[in-house]
Structure formats: structure tokens, C-alpha cells
């Protein structure tokens, strides 16, 4: 099966239209969206409502139109740290309809090939904390950039103050390591694909503009333990430009972050074949 993968679209219709057109043109059996889906504008007090409305009134109608042309192409989603939790209900409601929502779930992409997804990233310098977690209870890297104070989506779709505990040992929320553990039980070495918004640390996929590696140790250890055939990531838009590569390897796993530039209108995505993603993968950059 041929599959298209893209991440970090941030509401750019050019990016959505480009990858849907590519999937149609290249006869893809599946499209995977790797998180950070909706527009981001914290200056507006109605940020959460705007994201919900955008998914309902813009994204889902676009996908419905695509479905008319390609009813057999499966469309998978995870969310990212710039997506509000309020929009997650829309994906849950449409799960199994026009899309398949993968967060903390697995689906059989084709016989014998399992696809698993995870939204969350370790604590970032950004204010929205709906899909952020401490990386691990212990063994984390102390020098990473973190903003412990932030906001989360409240019950009435309004942003509310939130603060992570200073010590991950005391965290009420599960860590990335703890939340991903059930997925590890489902993965089978060499016959699975992981879709995790956060890239593994110390790779070509997680180097930010300042030159620091800011990916997740828990995600890296998950990959080392389960050795999926392929892992797909995003989050750090500039990393492929910083390192000169959109892919890396951890053991036998091929790890990919296509990079992204939604604010300049430059589209990055990959297309691969499931029978041999290492050799049959292309990276596209469209202006």
C-alpha cells in the first residue's frame, strides 16, 4: 500500500489540499496526519471555539469532498500540542466515519501491519498544555526548555490556568512513558508503524533553531524497545533543515519527520510504500 504522511499543518488549507491532491495523484491507500492540525491564535479569547468551528466547518467538509473521489482511501489522524482538547470530541464522533482517530489506539493498516498513534509531547515552552506531559518520572533531561505554567481547555471551551508539578515524580497526570506503555504491548517488531507527534530525542528529527535536541527520551525508548518498522513524527518544524535529513534510524526502525513551513506556504510531506518504506519513500517539498 502507498501511504502519504504530513504533520504540522496549523490550519493551512494549502497544506491540506496539497497532500490530498498528492494522495489522489499517487493512488495512496491511506493518508496519515501527524498532529498540529488547526489554526493557532492565542491572541483571540475565543481560541478554542475557533478551533472547533474550523474543524467542523472547514476541515471535515474538505475531507468529505475528498471521500467522494476516493472512498477507499483511509484517513488517519492524531492531534498535537497546538490542538485544543475540545476539538478531540469531533474526531471521536467521526471515528470510523470519514476518518480514523489514532490517539492511544491501534488499527490494522493492512493484514499483519499495525498502526498506532499518540498525540502528546513532553513539556514545551508553549502555553497550551492539553496534550503535554512530563516525559518520564525519572531519568529526564534537566536542560530542556519547559514552561510549567500554562492553560488547558476547560469544560465550557474556555482556557483555564494550569501548572505542572515541579517534580515529575509528583505529577498527577501520567507521563509519556506511562501513557505509551499499553501501545508497546500491541506493537510487534518489524510489523508496526508508530505515529507520535513528538520525535525521539538525539536524532535528525528533533533539533530546534537554537541547535538543541528537544525530542522525547520516552519516545526514543519506546522505539528502541518495540522496534516498529517505521515511526512518523513532527512537532519540530525546522529539524530537517537544521540537520540536513528528514529521516534517521534507531536500531532497525526508520524514523521520519518531514519538516514543515505552514507560515511561508511551503509544504513538506512523504509518500512511502508499506512493503518497504526504507527504500520506497520520497520526501516532497512544494512551494
PDB file of C-alpha atoms in Angstrom:
ATOM      1  CA  UNK A   1       0.000   0.000   0.000  1.00  0.00           C
ATOM      2  CA  UNK A   2       1.148   3.513  -0.770  1.00  0.00           C
ATOM      3  CA  UNK A   3       0.739   5.999   2.103  1.00  0.00           C
ATOM      4  CA  UNK A   4       1.087   9.798   2.377  1.00  0.00           C
ATOM      5  CA  UNK A   5       2.183  11.364   5.671  1.00  0.00           C
ATOM      6  CA  UNK A   6       2.169  15.026   6.729  1.00  0.00           C
ATOM      7  CA  UNK A   7       2.317  16.871  10.046  1.00  0.00           C
ATOM      8  CA  UNK A   8       2.104  20.399  11.485  1.00  0.00           C
ATOM      9  CA  UNK A   9      -0.330  21.928   9.022  1.00  0.00           C
ATOM     10  CA  UNK A  10      -1.612  24.523  11.525  1.00  0.00           C
ATOM     11  CA  UNK A  11      -4.792  25.198   9.593  1.00  0.00           C
ATOM     12  CA  UNK A  12      -3.107  25.896   6.251  1.00  0.00           C
ATOM     13  CA  UNK A  13      -5.584  24.924   3.541  1.00  0.00           C
ATOM     14  CA  UNK A  14      -2.742  24.923   1.014  1.00  0.00           C
ATOM     15  CA  UNK A  15      -1.106  22.123   3.002  1.00  0.00           C
ATOM     16  CA  UNK A  16      -4.282  20.067   3.291  1.00  0.00           C
ATOM     17  CA  UNK A  17      -5.140  20.485  -0.382  1.00  0.00           C
ATOM     18  CA  UNK A  18      -1.576  19.660  -1.442  1.00  0.00           C
ATOM     19  CA  UNK A  19      -1.366  16.367   0.433  1.00  0.00           C
ATOM     20  CA  UNK A  20      -4.887  15.304  -0.575  1.00  0.00           C
ATOM     21  CA  UNK A  21      -4.060  16.041  -4.213  1.00  0.00           C
ATOM     22  CA  UNK A  22      -0.799  14.101  -3.911  1.00  0.00           C
ATOM     23  CA  UNK A  23      -2.602  11.136  -2.352  1.00  0.00           C
ATOM     24  CA  UNK A  24      -5.093  11.118  -5.220  1.00  0.00           C
ATOM     25  CA  UNK A  25      -2.403  11.551  -7.867  1.00  0.00           C
ATOM     26  CA  UNK A  26      -0.216   8.796  -6.428  1.00  0.00           C
ATOM     27  CA  UNK A  27      -3.085   6.412  -5.717  1.00  0.00           C
ATOM     28  CA  UNK A  28      -2.476   6.248  -1.950  1.00  0.00           C
ATOM     29  CA  UNK A  29      -4.461   3.756   0.071  1.00  0.00           C
ATOM     30  CA  UNK A  30      -4.061   5.854   3.225  1.00  0.00           C
ATOM     31  CA  UNK A  31      -3.196   9.361   4.411  1.00  0.00           C
ATOM     32  CA  UNK A  32      -1.826   9.988   7.902  1.00  0.00           C
ATOM     33  CA  UNK A  33      -1.995  13.414   9.549  1.00  0.00           C
ATOM     34  CA  UNK A  34       0.550  13.712  12.355  1.00  0.00           C
ATOM     35  CA  UNK A  35      -0.854  16.477  14.565  1.00  0.00           C
ATOM     36  CA  UNK A  36      -0.944  20.262  14.980  1.00  0.00           C
ATOM     37  CA  UNK A  37      -3.929  20.369  12.680  1.00  0.00           C
ATOM     38  CA  UNK A  38      -5.823  23.591  13.389  1.00  0.00           C
ATOM     39  CA  UNK A  39      -5.049  27.322  13.251  1.00  0.00           C
ATOM     40  CA  UNK A  40      -3.223  28.717  16.268  1.00  0.00           C
ATOM     41  CA  UNK A  41      -4.078  32.175  17.568  1.00  0.00           C
ATOM     42  CA  UNK A  42      -3.870  32.689  21.312  1.00  0.00           C
ATOM     43  CA  UNK A  43      -4.424  36.424  20.974  1.00  0.00           C
ATOM     44  CA  UNK A  44      -8.119  35.771  20.461  1.00  0.00           C
ATOM     45  CA  UNK A  45     -10.107  34.903  23.598  1.00  0.00           C
ATOM     46  CA  UNK A  46     -12.274  32.553  21.529  1.00  0.00           C
ATOM     47  CA  UNK A  47      -9.308  30.405  20.501  1.00  0.00           C
ATOM     48  CA  UNK A  48     -10.907  27.086  21.493  1.00  0.00           C
ATOM     49  CA  UNK A  49     -14.225  27.838  19.795  1.00  0.00           C
ATOM     50  CA  UNK A  50     -12.395  28.948  16.663  1.00  0.00           C
ATOM     51  CA  UNK A  51     -10.540  25.627  16.507  1.00  0.00           C
ATOM     52  CA  UNK A  52     -13.730  23.614  16.987  1.00  0.00           C
ATOM     53  CA  UNK A  53     -15.550  25.656  14.338  1.00  0.00           C
ATOM     54  CA  UNK A  54     -12.634  25.327  11.933  1.00  0.00           C
ATOM     55  CA  UNK A  55     -12.643  21.544  12.153  1.00  0.00           C
ATOM     56  CA  UNK A  56     -16.414  21.339  11.817  1.00  0.00           C
ATOM     57  CA  UNK A  57     -16.878  23.928   9.051  1.00  0.00           C
ATOM     58  CA  UNK A  58     -13.614  23.734   7.100  1.00  0.00           C
ATOM     59  CA  UNK A  59     -11.611  20.537   7.609  1.00  0.00           C
ATOM     60  CA  UNK A  60     -14.361  17.914   7.711  1.00  0.00           C
ATOM     61  CA  UNK A  61     -16.194  19.276   4.622  1.00  0.00           C
ATOM     62  CA  UNK A  62     -12.865  19.170   2.757  1.00  0.00           C
ATOM     63  CA  UNK A  63     -12.381  15.533   3.762  1.00  0.00           C
ATOM     64  CA  UNK A  64     -15.935  14.685   2.771  1.00  0.00           C
ATOM     65  CA  UNK A  65     -15.288  16.082  -0.710  1.00  0.00           C
ATOM     66  CA  UNK A  66     -12.098  14.025  -0.940  1.00  0.00           C
ATOM     67  CA  UNK A  67     -14.030  10.926   0.100  1.00  0.00           C
ATOM     68  CA  UNK A  68     -16.344  11.337  -2.894  1.00  0.00           C
ATOM     69  CA  UNK A  69     -13.321  10.969  -5.180  1.00  0.00           C
ATOM     70  CA  UNK A  70     -11.509   8.300  -3.171  1.00  0.00           C
ATOM     71  CA  UNK A  71     -13.942   6.387  -0.958  1.00  0.00           C
ATOM     72  CA  UNK A  72     -11.449   3.606  -0.256  1.00  0.00           C
ATOM     73  CA  UNK A  73      -8.558   5.794   0.898  1.00  0.00           C
ATOM     74  CA  UNK A  74      -8.353   5.640   4.684  1.00  0.00           C
ATOM     75  CA  UNK A  75      -7.622   8.878   6.553  1.00  0.00           C
ATOM     76  CA  UNK A  76      -5.876   8.675   9.928  1.00  0.00           C
ATOM     77  CA  UNK A  77      -5.345  11.466  12.455  1.00  0.00           C
ATOM     78  CA  UNK A  78      -3.548  12.217  15.646  1.00  0.00           C
ATOM     79  CA  UNK A  79      -3.540  15.672  17.267  1.00  0.00           C
ATOM     80  CA  UNK A  80      -0.614  17.737  18.554  1.00  0.00           C
ATOM     81  CA  UNK A  81       0.343  20.159  21.304  1.00  0.00           C
ATOM     82  CA  UNK A  82      -1.159  23.162  19.464  1.00  0.00           C
ATOM     83  CA  UNK A  83      -4.549  21.455  19.129  1.00  0.00           C
ATOM     84  CA  UNK A  84      -7.170  22.015  21.828  1.00  0.00           C
ATOM     85  CA  UNK A  85      -8.730  19.044  23.575  1.00  0.00           C
ATOM     86  CA  UNK A  86     -12.229  20.391  22.825  1.00  0.00           C
ATOM     87  CA  UNK A  87     -11.747  19.502  19.153  1.00  0.00           C
ATOM     88  CA  UNK A  88     -10.893  15.919  20.059  1.00  0.00           C
ATOM     89  CA  UNK A  89     -14.583  15.087  20.540  1.00  0.00           C
ATOM     90  CA  UNK A  90     -15.204  15.928  16.881  1.00  0.00           C
ATOM     91  CA  UNK A  91     -12.603  13.353  15.858  1.00  0.00           C
ATOM     92  CA  UNK A  92     -14.065  10.785  18.241  1.00  0.00           C
ATOM     93  CA  UNK A  93     -17.533  11.423  16.785  1.00  0.00           C
ATOM     94  CA  UNK A  94     -16.308  10.930  13.207  1.00  0.00           C
ATOM     95  CA  UNK A  95     -14.020   7.998  14.056  1.00  0.00           C
ATOM     96  CA  UNK A  96     -14.904   5.157  11.719  1.00  0.00           C
ATOM     97  CA  UNK A  97     -16.907   7.513   9.522  1.00  0.00           C
ATOM     98  CA  UNK A  98     -14.729   9.654   7.261  1.00  0.00           C
ATOM     99  CA  UNK A  99     -11.622   9.432   9.479  1.00  0.00           C
ATOM    100  CA  UNK A 100      -9.888   7.122  11.954  1.00  0.00           C
ATOM    101  CA  UNK A 101      -8.596   8.718  15.142  1.00  0.00           C
ATOM    102  CA  UNK A 102      -5.469   7.008  16.465  1.00  0.00           C
ATOM    103  CA  UNK A 103      -4.580   8.600  19.820  1.00  0.00           C
ATOM    104  CA  UNK A 104      -3.726   5.779  22.260  1.00  0.00           C
ATOM    105  CA  UNK A 105      -5.233   3.318  19.778  1.00  0.00           C
ATOM    106  CA  UNK A 106      -4.108   0.857  17.145  1.00  0.00           C
ATOM    107  CA  UNK A 107      -5.620  -0.058  13.797  1.00  0.00           C
ATOM    108  CA  UNK A 108      -4.693  -2.651  11.209  1.00  0.00           C
ATOM    109  CA  UNK A 109      -3.462  -0.667   8.222  1.00  0.00           C
ATOM    110  CA  UNK A 110      -3.301  -3.827   6.142  1.00  0.00           C
ATOM    111  CA  UNK A 111      -3.170  -7.503   7.107  1.00  0.00           C
ATOM    112  CA  UNK A 112      -0.315  -8.004   9.547  1.00  0.00           C
ATOM    113  CA  UNK A 113       0.602  -4.306   9.798  1.00  0.00           C
ATOM    114  CA  UNK A 114      -0.434  -2.398  12.919  1.00  0.00           C
ATOM    115  CA  UNK A 115      -0.683   1.407  13.043  1.00  0.00           C
ATOM    116  CA  UNK A 116      -0.583   3.082  16.480  1.00  0.00           C
ATOM    117  CA  UNK A 117      -0.889   6.754  17.430  1.00  0.00           C
ATOM    118  CA  UNK A 118      -0.040   9.165  20.245  1.00  0.00           C
ATOM    119  CA  UNK A 119      -0.773  12.906  20.473  1.00  0.00           C
ATOM    120  CA  UNK A 120       1.263  14.151  23.412  1.00  0.00           C
ATOM    121  CA  UNK A 121       4.652  15.842  23.632  1.00  0.00           C
ATOM    122  CA  UNK A 122       6.876  16.423  26.610  1.00  0.00           C
ATOM    123  CA  UNK A 123       6.503  19.819  28.288  1.00  0.00           C
ATOM    124  CA  UNK A 124       7.247  22.616  25.817  1.00  0.00           C
ATOM    125  CA  UNK A 125       7.885  26.389  26.030  1.00  0.00           C
ATOM    126  CA  UNK A 126       4.357  26.993  24.648  1.00  0.00           C
ATOM    127  CA  UNK A 127       1.280  27.837  26.742  1.00  0.00           C
ATOM    128  CA  UNK A 128      -1.338  25.245  25.674  1.00  0.00           C
ATOM    129  CA  UNK A 129      -0.940  22.143  27.843  1.00  0.00           C
ATOM    130  CA  UNK A 130      -3.856  19.915  26.741  1.00  0.00           C
ATOM    131  CA  UNK A 131      -1.535  17.388  25.093  1.00  0.00           C
ATOM    132  CA  UNK A 132       1.648  17.876  27.099  1.00  0.00           C
ATOM    133  CA  UNK A 133       3.065  15.563  29.754  1.00  0.00           C
ATOM    134  CA  UNK A 134       6.229  15.061  31.732  1.00  0.00           C
ATOM    135  CA  UNK A 135       8.430  12.753  29.670  1.00  0.00           C
ATOM    136  CA  UNK A 136       9.288  10.239  32.426  1.00  0.00           C
ATOM    137  CA  UNK A 137       9.180  10.063  36.213  1.00  0.00           C
ATOM    138  CA  UNK A 138      12.975   9.828  36.372  1.00  0.00           C
ATOM    139  CA  UNK A 139      15.957   9.967  34.035  1.00  0.00           C
ATOM    140  CA  UNK A 140      14.659  13.031  32.189  1.00  0.00           C
ATOM    141  CA  UNK A 141      16.977  15.669  30.763  1.00  0.00           C
ATOM    142  CA  UNK A 142      17.084  18.732  33.079  1.00  0.00           C
ATOM    143  CA  UNK A 143      18.430  21.197  30.485  1.00  0.00           C
ATOM    144  CA  UNK A 144      15.385  21.104  28.219  1.00  0.00           C
ATOM    145  CA  UNK A 145      13.214  24.192  27.676  1.00  0.00           C
ATOM    146  CA  UNK A 146       9.953  23.886  29.623  1.00  0.00           C
ATOM    147  CA  UNK A 147       7.108  26.179  30.591  1.00  0.00           C
ATOM    148  CA  UNK A 148       5.348  24.576  33.552  1.00  0.00           C
ATOM    149  CA  UNK A 149       2.656  27.275  33.763  1.00  0.00           C
ATOM    150  CA  UNK A 150       0.083  27.390  31.002  1.00  0.00           C
ATOM    151  CA  UNK A 151      -3.541  26.838  30.066  1.00  0.00           C
ATOM    152  CA  UNK A 152      -5.815  23.889  29.306  1.00  0.00           C
ATOM    153  CA  UNK A 153      -9.228  23.638  27.677  1.00  0.00           C
ATOM    154  CA  UNK A 154     -11.925  23.861  30.340  1.00  0.00           C
ATOM    155  CA  UNK A 155     -15.397  22.347  30.452  1.00  0.00           C
ATOM    156  CA  UNK A 156     -17.022  25.334  28.721  1.00  0.00           C
ATOM    157  CA  UNK A 157     -14.409  25.509  25.949  1.00  0.00           C
ATOM    158  CA  UNK A 158     -12.603  28.354  27.699  1.00  0.00           C
ATOM    159  CA  UNK A 159      -8.920  28.277  28.505  1.00  0.00           C
ATOM    160  CA  UNK A 160      -8.159  27.783  32.199  1.00  0.00           C
ATOM    161  CA  UNK A 161      -4.920  28.171  34.150  1.00  0.00           C
ATOM    162  CA  UNK A 162      -2.850  25.025  34.624  1.00  0.00           C
ATOM    163  CA  UNK A 163       0.528  24.272  36.198  1.00  0.00           C
ATOM    164  CA  UNK A 164       2.602  21.110  36.032  1.00  0.00           C
ATOM    165  CA  UNK A 165       4.173  19.917  39.272  1.00  0.00           C
ATOM    166  CA  UNK A 166       7.818  20.985  39.526  1.00  0.00           C
ATOM    167  CA  UNK A 167       8.875  17.383  40.139  1.00  0.00           C
ATOM    168  CA  UNK A 168       7.665  14.747  37.642  1.00  0.00           C
ATOM    169  CA  UNK A 169       7.577  12.195  40.448  1.00  0.00           C
ATOM    170  CA  UNK A 170       4.644  14.162  41.897  1.00  0.00           C
ATOM    171  CA  UNK A 171       2.782  14.595  38.609  1.00  0.00           C
ATOM    172  CA  UNK A 172      -0.930  13.778  38.769  1.00  0.00           C
ATOM    173  CA  UNK A 173      -1.015  13.253  35.015  1.00  0.00           C
ATOM    174  CA  UNK A 174       0.619  10.145  33.553  1.00  0.00           C
ATOM    175  CA  UNK A 175       3.949  10.625  31.822  1.00  0.00           C
ATOM    176  CA  UNK A 176       4.577   9.996  28.126  1.00  0.00           C
ATOM    177  CA  UNK A 177       6.305   6.770  29.122  1.00  0.00           C
ATOM    178  CA  UNK A 178       3.308   5.600  31.167  1.00  0.00           C
ATOM    179  CA  UNK A 179       0.671   6.564  28.594  1.00  0.00           C
ATOM    180  CA  UNK A 180       2.508   4.861  25.741  1.00  0.00           C
ATOM    181  CA  UNK A 181       3.096   1.628  27.656  1.00  0.00           C
ATOM    182  CA  UNK A 182      -0.172  -0.056  26.530  1.00  0.00           C
ATOM    183  CA  UNK A 183       0.748   0.659  22.905  1.00  0.00           C
ATOM    184  CA  UNK A 184       4.044  -1.162  23.419  1.00  0.00           C
ATOM    185  CA  UNK A 185       2.129  -4.316  24.314  1.00  0.00           C
ATOM    186  CA  UNK A 186       0.308  -4.180  20.974  1.00  0.00           C
ATOM    187  CA  UNK A 187       3.328  -3.462  18.800  1.00  0.00           C
ATOM    188  CA  UNK A 188       5.088  -6.281  17.039  1.00  0.00           C
ATOM    189  CA  UNK A 189       8.690  -5.882  15.962  1.00  0.00           C
ATOM    190  CA  UNK A 190       9.047  -5.117  12.290  1.00  0.00           C
ATOM    191  CA  UNK A 191       5.312  -5.211  11.509  1.00  0.00           C
ATOM    192  CA  UNK A 192       4.082  -1.961  13.024  1.00  0.00           C
ATOM    193  CA  UNK A 193       4.102   1.783  12.392  1.00  0.00           C
ATOM    194  CA  UNK A 194       4.139   4.343  15.197  1.00  0.00           C
ATOM    195  CA  UNK A 195       2.658   7.819  14.651  1.00  0.00           C
ATOM    196  CA  UNK A 196       3.762  10.081  17.528  1.00  0.00           C
ATOM    197  CA  UNK A 197       3.707  13.869  17.266  1.00  0.00           C
ATOM    198  CA  UNK A 198       6.849  14.199  19.384  1.00  0.00           C
ATOM    199  CA  UNK A 199      10.074  12.935  17.779  1.00  0.00           C
ATOM    200  CA  UNK A 200      12.650  10.824  19.616  1.00  0.00           C
ATOM    201  CA  UNK A 201      15.492  12.751  21.203  1.00  0.00           C
ATOM    202  CA  UNK A 202      19.041  12.979  19.793  1.00  0.00           C
ATOM    203  CA  UNK A 203      18.074  12.296  16.183  1.00  0.00           C
ATOM    204  CA  UNK A 204      17.898  14.234  12.930  1.00  0.00           C
ATOM    205  CA  UNK A 205      14.225  14.865  13.734  1.00  0.00           C
ATOM    206  CA  UNK A 206      14.312  16.932  16.947  1.00  0.00           C
ATOM    207  CA  UNK A 207      16.874  19.719  16.520  1.00  0.00           C
ATOM    208  CA  UNK A 208      15.408  23.182  17.008  1.00  0.00           C
ATOM    209  CA  UNK A 209      16.619  26.519  15.641  1.00  0.00           C
ATOM    210  CA  UNK A 210      18.928  27.149  18.616  1.00  0.00           C
ATOM    211  CA  UNK A 211      20.705  23.864  17.921  1.00  0.00           C
ATOM    212  CA  UNK A 212      19.303  21.913  20.872  1.00  0.00           C
ATOM    213  CA  UNK A 213      17.791  18.460  20.619  1.00  0.00           C
ATOM    214  CA  UNK A 214      14.365  18.730  22.254  1.00  0.00           C
ATOM    215  CA  UNK A 215      12.637  15.437  21.440  1.00  0.00           C
ATOM    216  CA  UNK A 216      11.386  12.842  23.888  1.00  0.00           C
ATOM    217  CA  UNK A 217      13.504  10.277  25.696  1.00  0.00           C
ATOM    218  CA  UNK A 218      10.373   8.215  26.399  1.00  0.00           C
ATOM    219  CA  UNK A 219       9.501   8.100  22.685  1.00  0.00           C
ATOM    220  CA  UNK A 220      13.050   7.061  21.869  1.00  0.00           C
ATOM    221  CA  UNK A 221      12.996   4.282  24.469  1.00  0.00           C
ATOM    222  CA  UNK A 222       9.601   3.118  23.175  1.00  0.00           C
ATOM    223  CA  UNK A 223      11.089   2.803  19.671  1.00  0.00           C
ATOM    224  CA  UNK A 224      14.200   1.052  20.994  1.00  0.00           C
ATOM    225  CA  UNK A 225      12.020  -1.446  22.863  1.00  0.00           C
ATOM    226  CA  UNK A 226       9.374  -2.182  20.227  1.00  0.00           C
ATOM    227  CA  UNK A 227      11.358  -1.580  17.008  1.00  0.00           C
ATOM    228  CA  UNK A 228       8.454  -0.668  14.696  1.00  0.00           C
ATOM    229  CA  UNK A 229       9.290  -0.820  11.013  1.00  0.00           C
ATOM    230  CA  UNK A 230       8.599   2.904  10.770  1.00  0.00           C
ATOM    231  CA  UNK A 231       7.938   5.808  13.149  1.00  0.00           C
ATOM    232  CA  UNK A 232       6.364   9.053  11.928  1.00  0.00           C
ATOM    233  CA  UNK A 233       6.763  12.366  13.772  1.00  0.00           C
ATOM    234  CA  UNK A 234       6.557  16.165  13.518  1.00  0.00           C
ATOM    235  CA  UNK A 235       6.489  18.926  16.172  1.00  0.00           C
ATOM    236  CA  UNK A 236       9.949  20.386  15.429  1.00  0.00           C
ATOM    237  CA  UNK A 237       9.254  22.001  12.062  1.00  0.00           C
ATOM    238  CA  UNK A 238      12.786  23.140  11.336  1.00  0.00           C
ATOM    239  CA  UNK A 239      14.703  19.995  12.301  1.00  0.00           C
ATOM    240  CA  UNK A 240      15.214  18.528   8.796  1.00  0.00           C
ATOM    241  CA  UNK A 241      16.593  21.894   7.659  1.00  0.00           C
ATOM    242  CA  UNK A 242      18.833  22.079  10.735  1.00  0.00           C
ATOM    243  CA  UNK A 243      20.227  18.556  10.399  1.00  0.00           C
ATOM    244  CA  UNK A 244      20.052  18.074   6.635  1.00  0.00           C
ATOM    245  CA  UNK A 245      17.882  14.966   6.900  1.00  0.00           C
ATOM    246  CA  UNK A 246      14.177  14.228   7.302  1.00  0.00           C
ATOM    247  CA  UNK A 247      14.894  10.650   8.442  1.00  0.00           C
ATOM    248  CA  UNK A 248      17.035   8.722  10.877  1.00  0.00           C
ATOM    249  CA  UNK A 249      17.332   5.207  12.259  1.00  0.00           C
ATOM    250  CA  UNK A 250      17.013   3.782  15.758  1.00  0.00           C
ATOM    251  CA  UNK A 251      18.039   0.154  15.539  1.00  0.00           C
ATOM    252  CA  UNK A 252      16.016  -1.307  12.691  1.00  0.00           C
ATOM    253  CA  UNK A 253      13.357   1.439  12.853  1.00  0.00           C
ATOM    254  CA  UNK A 254      13.238   4.153  10.204  1.00  0.00           C
ATOM    255  CA  UNK A 255      12.208   7.409  11.903  1.00  0.00           C
ATOM    256  CA  UNK A 256      10.750  10.293   9.861  1.00  0.00           C
ATOM    257  CA  UNK A 257       9.919  13.967  10.377  1.00  0.00           C
ATOM    258  CA  UNK A 258       9.102  15.588   7.007  1.00  0.00           C
ATOM    259  CA  UNK A 259       9.528  19.086   8.485  1.00  0.00           C
ATOM    260  CA  UNK A 260       7.037  21.843   7.777  1.00  0.00           C
ATOM    261  CA  UNK A 261       6.632  25.536   6.971  1.00  0.00           C
ATOM    262  CA  UNK A 262       2.929  26.397   7.123  1.00  0.00           C
ATOM    263  CA  UNK A 263       3.517  30.110   7.639  1.00  0.00           C
ATOM    264  CA  UNK A 264       5.510  30.559   4.407  1.00  0.00           C
ATOM    265  CA  UNK A 265       3.260  28.297   2.365  1.00  0.00           C
ATOM    266  CA  UNK A 266       5.932  25.657   1.726  1.00  0.00           C
ATOM    267  CA  UNK A 267       4.521  22.127   2.003  1.00  0.00           C
ATOM    268  CA  UNK A 268       6.538  19.142   3.242  1.00  0.00           C
ATOM    269  CA  UNK A 269       5.289  15.531   3.196  1.00  0.00           C
ATOM    270  CA  UNK A 270       6.452  11.993   2.484  1.00  0.00           C
ATOM    271  CA  UNK A 271       4.965   9.170   0.446  1.00  0.00           C
ATOM    272  CA  UNK A 272       6.054   5.587   1.158  1.00  0.00           C
ATOM    273  CA  UNK A 273       5.148   2.001   0.340  1.00  0.00           C
ATOM    274  CA  UNK A 274       4.337  -0.225   3.283  1.00  0.00           C
ATOM    275  CA  UNK A 275       6.101  -3.253   1.842  1.00  0.00           C
ATOM    276  CA  UNK A 276       9.489  -1.497   2.000  1.00  0.00           C
ATOM    277  CA  UNK A 277       9.241   2.031   3.465  1.00  0.00           C
ATOM    278  CA  UNK A 278      13.004   2.393   3.810  1.00  0.00           C
ATOM    279  CA  UNK A 279      13.694   2.094   0.105  1.00  0.00           C
ATOM    280  CA  UNK A 280      10.343   3.196  -1.285  1.00  0.00           C
ATOM    281  CA  UNK A 281       9.956   6.571   0.383  1.00  0.00           C
ATOM    282  CA  UNK A 282      10.020  10.012  -1.223  1.00  0.00           C
ATOM    283  CA  UNK A 283      10.219  13.389   0.510  1.00  0.00           C
ATOM    284  CA  UNK A 284       8.378  16.222  -1.225  1.00  0.00           C
ATOM    285  CA  UNK A 285       8.758  19.977  -0.754  1.00  0.00           C
ATOM    286  CA  UNK A 286       6.255  22.086  -2.715  1.00  0.00           C
ATOM    287  CA  UNK A 287       6.205  25.868  -2.960  1.00  0.00           C
TER     288      UNK A 287
END
